[in-house]
Amino acid sequence: MNFLKRIKNWYYIILKVKSRILVGRPVLVLMYHRINDEVGQKLAGLTVSVATFEEQLQYFKKHFQIVRLEEDWTSLEKTGLVLTFDDGYADNLWNALPLLEKYGIPATLFVTTINSNTTDEFWWDRLVFDYYAANDFFFIPGFEEKISKKVYTYDSCVEIVSKLKNEDRNKWFLEFELLNTINYNSREAYRSLTVAELKLLSEHPLISIGLHTHHHYALGDLSFKEQKEEVLLSIHQLEKRVSNHIKYLALPFGSYNKDTLVIAEEVGFKGVLLANDYYSNKKNKAGKKINRIIMPNIKDEAMINRLKNFDC
């Protein structure tokens, strides 16, 4: 058994050497969302506490070569690391930026523009609140009788809500809250950046701004025409808010198809960013499809072991 294990270890070492010779050192493109001490329930994986984020930054600074997304990745002296944030939560300004400044670490914010200058939450945050506020037996719009949470889970509700267009989704939430007597009010901790806050970030030397669509629809579920309209709307909305942005698109939910890639090429994107938990390298960047690694609320040995899985 030990002999087989040694052979396996040598096999992976050879693969690592081969990969580094052919495509250079790996680049770990990390994907964050919220940096907030209000971690929440079901979507805790999308929120990293302020203290944990600082510990992560300290480790990154010591063990990786931190680079910008838009920089050249061809001459790395050690494993590269890129920080990205999706959606455009206001806490990226309140909580993340001061720590990025403290350690001199650049980052890219991919902004979903629909909630700018509103108090509206993203639908997945609202759904978590509503679902956990509902009783164990609850009503779902379109269903005649109450349903048990043992039968209809949060993920079951996601299946319904994620397929709705924005205007229909708002109606669904209002009906759900009425049927289940839920007192929902938008929460400050979950709001998006205002236009003024986004402009402030766009002018900061450590921050680059990229696109994350306008409505945050899963592009892979849309037609060619719908995808192109969504991408062009996103560009238009972002350019109304900031004077400069980088031509990279973070795919909502990591969803895309061949049409998405054609559209990205047509509008001149330098790359699309996935959500597939895999490392990247200069070959990925040249091919304009960049892998990303979801970074949860972990530190110490758990964080080190997670990153080791990708540092090959």
Short mmCIF file of C-alpha atoms in Angstrom, two decimals:
data_model
loop_
_atom_site.label_atom_id
_atom_site.label_comp_id
_atom_site.label_asym_id
_atom_site.label_seq_id
_atom_site.Cartn_x
_atom_site.Cartn_y
_atom_site.Cartn_z
CA MET A 1 0.00 0.00 0.00
CA ASN A 2 2.80 2.43 0.88
CA PHE A 3 4.52 1.55 -2.39
CA LEU A 4 1.37 2.37 -4.37
CA LYS A 5 0.98 5.61 -2.46
CA ARG A 6 4.54 6.64 -3.30
CA ILE A 7 3.95 5.88 -6.98
CA LYS A 8 0.79 7.99 -6.90
CA ASN A 9 2.64 10.86 -5.23
CA TRP A 10 5.41 10.74 -7.82
CA TYR A 11 2.83 10.63 -10.59
CA TYR A 12 1.25 13.88 -9.34
CA ILE A 13 4.66 15.48 -8.91
CA ILE A 14 5.48 14.68 -12.55
CA LEU A 15 2.13 16.12 -13.66
CA LYS A 16 2.81 19.27 -11.64
CA VAL A 17 6.25 19.74 -13.20
CA LYS A 18 4.83 19.10 -16.67
CA SER A 19 2.02 21.63 -16.11
CA ARG A 20 4.40 24.31 -14.89
CA ILE A 21 6.74 23.79 -17.85
CA LEU A 22 3.92 23.95 -20.40
CA VAL A 23 1.60 26.61 -18.97
CA GLY A 24 3.50 28.26 -16.12
CA ARG A 25 2.62 28.59 -12.47
CA PRO A 26 -0.99 28.27 -11.35
CA VAL A 27 -3.06 31.32 -10.49
CA LEU A 28 -5.74 30.92 -7.84
CA VAL A 29 -8.56 33.29 -8.73
CA LEU A 30 -10.63 33.51 -5.55
CA MET A 31 -14.32 34.38 -5.58
CA TYR A 32 -15.90 36.28 -2.69
CA HIS A 33 -19.32 37.86 -2.23
CA ARG A 34 -20.02 39.47 1.17
CA ILE A 35 -17.48 40.44 3.85
CA ASN A 36 -19.71 40.82 6.86
CA ASP A 37 -20.09 39.60 10.43
CA GLU A 38 -23.75 38.91 9.71
CA VAL A 39 -22.95 35.59 8.10
CA GLY A 40 -26.53 34.34 7.83
CA GLN A 41 -27.90 30.82 7.64
CA LYS A 42 -28.23 28.90 4.38
CA LEU A 43 -25.89 31.15 2.37
CA ALA A 44 -23.10 31.21 4.95
CA GLY A 45 -20.76 29.98 2.22
CA LEU A 46 -21.22 33.30 0.42
CA THR A 47 -20.21 35.40 3.43
CA VAL A 48 -16.81 35.68 5.11
CA SER A 49 -16.55 37.40 8.47
CA VAL A 50 -14.33 40.47 8.78
CA ALA A 51 -11.84 38.79 11.14
CA THR A 52 -11.58 35.67 9.00
CA PHE A 53 -11.09 37.75 5.87
CA GLU A 54 -8.20 39.57 7.51
CA GLU A 55 -6.56 36.27 8.50
CA GLN A 56 -6.96 35.05 4.93
CA LEU A 57 -5.33 38.21 3.56
CA GLN A 58 -2.40 37.81 5.93
CA TYR A 59 -1.84 34.27 4.66
CA PHE A 60 -2.20 35.29 1.01
CA LYS A 61 0.29 38.11 1.40
CA LYS A 62 2.88 35.75 2.88
CA HIS A 63 2.50 32.72 0.61
CA PHE A 64 1.38 33.92 -2.85
CA GLN A 65 2.27 36.41 -5.52
CA ILE A 66 -0.83 38.60 -5.58
CA VAL A 67 -1.67 39.96 -9.02
CA ARG A 68 -4.51 41.81 -10.67
CA LEU A 69 -6.91 40.01 -12.96
CA GLU A 70 -5.98 42.26 -15.88
CA GLU A 71 -2.20 41.96 -15.37
CA ASP A 72 0.23 39.72 -17.23
CA TRP A 73 0.49 36.25 -15.65
CA THR A 74 3.42 34.94 -17.68
CA SER A 75 6.35 35.76 -15.37
CA LEU A 76 5.26 34.66 -11.91
CA GLU A 77 7.92 33.83 -9.35
CA LYS A 78 5.52 31.78 -7.24
CA THR A 79 1.88 30.71 -7.32
CA GLY A 80 -0.29 33.65 -8.26
CA LEU A 81 -3.46 34.75 -6.50
CA VAL A 82 -6.24 37.08 -7.64
CA LEU A 83 -9.08 38.39 -5.46
CA THR A 84 -12.52 38.91 -6.99
CA PHE A 85 -15.88 39.88 -5.48
CA ASP A 86 -19.24 39.17 -7.13
CA ASP A 87 -22.55 41.05 -7.02
CA GLY A 88 -21.50 44.46 -5.64
CA TYR A 89 -22.50 44.32 -1.98
CA ALA A 90 -22.01 47.56 -0.05
CA ASP A 91 -19.91 45.76 2.56
CA ASN A 92 -17.20 45.38 -0.06
CA LEU A 93 -16.64 49.10 0.58
CA TRP A 94 -17.29 49.14 4.33
CA ASN A 95 -15.47 45.99 5.37
CA ALA A 96 -13.30 44.64 2.56
CA LEU A 97 -11.65 47.82 1.27
CA PRO A 98 -10.07 48.93 4.59
CA LEU A 99 -8.37 45.53 4.89
CA LEU A 100 -7.30 45.51 1.24
CA GLU A 101 -5.75 48.92 1.88
CA LYS A 102 -4.08 47.72 5.08
CA TYR A 103 -2.28 44.90 3.25
CA GLY A 104 -1.91 46.60 -0.13
CA ILE A 105 -3.88 43.90 -1.96
CA PRO A 106 -5.75 44.68 -5.20
CA ALA A 107 -9.13 43.20 -6.08
CA THR A 108 -11.74 43.17 -8.82
CA LEU A 109 -15.42 43.84 -8.07
CA PHE A 110 -17.92 42.36 -10.50
CA VAL A 111 -21.06 44.45 -10.21
CA THR A 112 -24.68 43.48 -10.78
CA THR A 113 -26.27 46.84 -11.49
CA ILE A 114 -29.99 46.27 -10.90
CA ASN A 115 -30.00 47.21 -7.20
CA SER A 116 -27.78 50.30 -7.35
CA ASN A 117 -29.31 53.19 -5.40
CA THR A 118 -32.06 50.97 -3.97
CA THR A 119 -32.51 49.21 -0.66
CA ASP A 120 -33.51 46.00 -2.45
CA GLU A 121 -31.76 42.78 -1.54
CA PHE A 122 -30.73 40.14 -4.04
CA TRP A 123 -33.44 37.52 -4.39
CA TRP A 124 -31.37 34.71 -2.85
CA ASP A 125 -30.84 36.72 0.35
CA ARG A 126 -34.53 37.57 0.54
CA LEU A 127 -35.47 33.93 -0.04
CA VAL A 128 -33.27 32.80 2.85
CA PHE A 129 -34.99 35.31 5.15
CA ASP A 130 -38.49 34.35 4.01
CA TYR A 131 -37.97 30.60 4.02
CA TYR A 132 -36.52 30.49 7.53
CA ALA A 133 -39.16 32.93 8.79
CA ALA A 134 -41.95 30.65 7.54
CA ASN A 135 -43.43 27.93 9.74
CA ASP A 136 -42.58 24.24 9.30
CA PHE A 137 -45.78 23.97 7.25
CA PHE A 138 -46.10 26.89 4.88
CA PHE A 139 -47.81 28.16 1.74
CA ILE A 140 -46.12 28.47 -1.66
CA PRO A 141 -47.70 30.69 -4.33
CA GLY A 142 -49.57 28.49 -6.80
CA PHE A 143 -50.03 25.62 -4.31
CA GLU A 144 -53.48 25.15 -2.76
CA GLU A 145 -52.40 23.58 0.53
CA LYS A 146 -49.57 24.07 3.01
CA ILE A 147 -46.39 22.10 2.41
CA SER A 148 -43.92 20.69 4.92
CA LYS A 149 -40.34 21.95 4.93
CA LYS A 150 -39.30 18.29 5.17
CA VAL A 151 -40.79 17.84 1.71
CA TYR A 152 -40.18 21.27 0.22
CA THR A 153 -36.71 22.46 1.15
CA TYR A 154 -35.03 25.81 0.64
CA ASP A 155 -33.37 24.38 -2.48
CA SER A 156 -36.81 23.42 -3.80
CA CYS A 157 -37.85 27.06 -3.49
CA VAL A 158 -34.65 28.14 -5.25
CA GLU A 159 -35.69 25.95 -8.20
CA ILE A 160 -38.90 27.96 -8.49
CA VAL A 161 -37.60 31.47 -7.87
CA SER A 162 -34.44 31.22 -9.95
CA LYS A 163 -36.46 30.59 -13.12
CA LEU A 164 -38.61 33.71 -12.74
CA LYS A 165 -37.91 36.99 -14.46
CA ASN A 166 -37.36 39.93 -12.15
CA GLU A 167 -40.87 41.42 -12.23
CA ASP A 168 -42.52 38.01 -11.68
CA ARG A 169 -40.07 37.24 -8.89
CA ASN A 170 -41.05 40.36 -6.96
CA LYS A 171 -44.73 39.38 -7.20
CA TRP A 172 -43.87 35.87 -6.00
CA PHE A 173 -42.09 37.22 -2.92
CA LEU A 174 -44.93 39.58 -2.03
CA GLU A 175 -47.44 36.74 -2.30
CA PHE A 176 -45.23 34.33 -0.32
CA GLU A 177 -44.83 36.88 2.48
CA LEU A 178 -48.56 37.64 2.53
CA LEU A 179 -49.58 33.95 2.59
CA ASN A 180 -47.15 33.15 5.38
CA THR A 181 -47.56 36.39 7.39
CA ILE A 182 -43.88 37.30 7.09
CA ASN A 183 -42.81 40.83 7.96
CA TYR A 184 -39.94 41.38 5.56
CA ASN A 185 -37.98 44.62 5.32
CA SER A 186 -34.77 45.14 3.35
CA ARG A 187 -31.68 44.87 5.56
CA GLU A 188 -28.79 47.31 5.42
CA ALA A 189 -26.25 44.51 5.79
CA TYR A 190 -27.40 43.00 2.48
CA ARG A 191 -27.79 46.05 0.28
CA SER A 192 -25.85 46.80 -2.89
CA LEU A 193 -23.43 49.64 -3.48
CA THR A 194 -24.97 52.98 -4.30
CA VAL A 195 -23.86 54.77 -7.46
CA ALA A 196 -21.76 57.16 -5.37
CA GLU A 197 -20.11 54.27 -3.51
CA LEU A 198 -19.43 52.41 -6.73
CA LYS A 199 -17.89 55.53 -8.28
CA LEU A 200 -15.67 55.91 -5.22
CA LEU A 201 -14.46 52.33 -5.54
CA SER A 202 -13.88 52.66 -9.29
CA GLU A 203 -11.46 55.53 -8.62
CA HIS A 204 -9.50 53.63 -5.97
CA PRO A 205 -6.00 52.48 -7.06
CA LEU A 206 -6.48 48.97 -5.62
CA ILE A 207 -9.88 48.32 -7.18
CA SER A 208 -10.90 47.29 -10.68
CA ILE A 209 -14.56 47.11 -11.70
CA GLY A 210 -15.92 44.37 -13.95
CA LEU A 211 -19.36 43.28 -15.16
CA HIS A 212 -21.73 40.75 -13.59
CA THR A 213 -24.79 41.52 -15.78
CA HIS A 214 -27.76 43.69 -14.85
CA HIS A 215 -30.43 41.21 -13.70
CA HIS A 216 -28.12 38.37 -12.57
CA TYR A 217 -29.90 35.84 -14.77
CA ALA A 218 -28.24 32.51 -15.51
CA LEU A 219 -27.03 33.28 -19.04
CA GLY A 220 -26.89 29.62 -20.04
CA ASP A 221 -30.70 29.44 -19.71
CA LEU A 222 -31.29 32.36 -22.10
CA SER A 223 -31.50 32.55 -25.88
CA PHE A 224 -28.74 34.20 -27.91
CA LYS A 225 -30.87 37.34 -28.28
CA GLU A 226 -31.74 37.47 -24.57
CA GLN A 227 -28.12 36.97 -23.55
CA LYS A 228 -26.85 39.70 -25.84
CA GLU A 229 -29.50 42.13 -24.64
CA GLU A 230 -28.58 41.37 -21.03
CA VAL A 231 -24.84 41.82 -21.63
CA LEU A 232 -25.29 45.07 -23.56
CA LEU A 233 -27.69 46.38 -20.90
CA SER A 234 -25.10 45.53 -18.25
CA ILE A 235 -22.39 47.45 -20.10
CA HIS A 236 -24.69 50.43 -20.59
CA GLN A 237 -25.78 50.50 -16.95
CA LEU A 238 -22.24 50.19 -15.62
CA GLU A 239 -20.90 52.89 -17.93
CA LYS A 240 -23.62 55.23 -16.63
CA ARG A 241 -22.23 54.69 -13.14
CA VAL A 242 -18.45 54.62 -13.58
CA SER A 243 -16.05 56.17 -16.07
CA ASN A 244 -13.74 53.15 -16.26
CA HIS A 245 -14.11 49.40 -16.01
CA ILE A 246 -12.21 46.35 -17.19
CA LYS A 247 -13.66 44.21 -19.99
CA TYR A 248 -14.15 41.03 -18.01
CA LEU A 249 -17.49 39.35 -17.30
CA ALA A 250 -18.12 37.19 -14.23
CA LEU A 251 -20.87 34.75 -15.19
CA PRO A 252 -23.82 34.74 -12.76
CA PHE A 253 -24.01 31.27 -11.17
CA GLY A 254 -21.15 30.34 -13.52
CA SER A 255 -23.82 29.65 -16.14
CA TYR A 256 -23.00 29.88 -19.85
CA ASN A 257 -23.21 28.09 -23.19
CA LYS A 258 -21.56 28.44 -26.58
CA ASP A 259 -23.68 31.53 -27.36
CA THR A 260 -22.28 33.25 -24.27
CA LEU A 261 -18.74 32.83 -25.52
CA VAL A 262 -19.66 34.11 -29.00
CA ILE A 263 -21.29 37.20 -27.49
CA ALA A 264 -18.32 37.80 -25.18
CA GLU A 265 -16.04 37.78 -28.23
CA GLU A 266 -18.37 40.06 -30.20
CA VAL A 267 -18.50 42.75 -27.51
CA GLY A 268 -14.77 42.60 -26.90
CA PHE A 269 -14.49 40.99 -23.48
CA LYS A 270 -10.97 39.96 -22.56
CA GLY A 271 -12.33 37.05 -20.56
CA VAL A 272 -15.25 35.44 -18.81
CA LEU A 273 -14.92 34.13 -15.27
CA LEU A 274 -16.44 30.83 -14.24
CA ALA A 275 -17.53 29.51 -10.82
CA ASN A 276 -16.14 25.99 -11.08
CA ASP A 277 -13.72 25.62 -8.16
CA TYR A 278 -10.57 25.11 -10.21
CA TYR A 279 -7.24 26.89 -10.59
CA SER A 280 -6.23 28.95 -13.60
CA ASN A 281 -3.01 29.74 -15.47
CA LYS A 282 -1.77 31.84 -18.36
CA LYS A 283 -3.32 29.38 -20.83
CA ASN A 284 -6.78 29.95 -19.33
CA LYS A 285 -6.30 33.68 -19.52
CA ALA A 286 -5.16 33.53 -23.14
CA GLY A 287 -8.18 31.35 -23.91
CA LYS A 288 -10.48 33.92 -22.23
CA LYS A 289 -12.10 31.37 -19.88
CA ILE A 290 -10.84 31.83 -16.33
CA ASN A 291 -11.54 29.35 -13.56
CA ARG A 292 -12.39 30.54 -10.07
CA ILE A 293 -12.30 29.12 -6.57
CA ILE A 294 -15.09 29.90 -4.09
CA MET A 295 -13.56 31.13 -0.83
CA PRO A 296 -15.78 30.33 2.18
CA ASN A 297 -15.64 31.49 5.78
CA ILE A 298 -12.66 29.31 6.76
CA LYS A 299 -9.21 29.92 8.22
CA ASP A 300 -6.18 28.17 9.67
CA GLU A 301 -5.77 24.53 8.64
CA ALA A 302 -9.08 24.36 6.79
CA MET A 303 -8.09 27.31 4.59
CA ILE A 304 -4.55 26.01 4.01
CA ASN A 305 -5.81 22.56 3.00
CA ARG A 306 -8.40 24.03 0.63
CA LEU A 307 -5.81 26.14 -1.16
CA LYS A 308 -3.34 23.25 -1.36
CA ASN A 309 -5.89 21.36 -3.46
CA PHE A 310 -5.45 23.96 -6.20
CA ASP A 311 -1.78 24.92 -5.83
CA CYS A 312 -0.46 22.33 -8.25
#
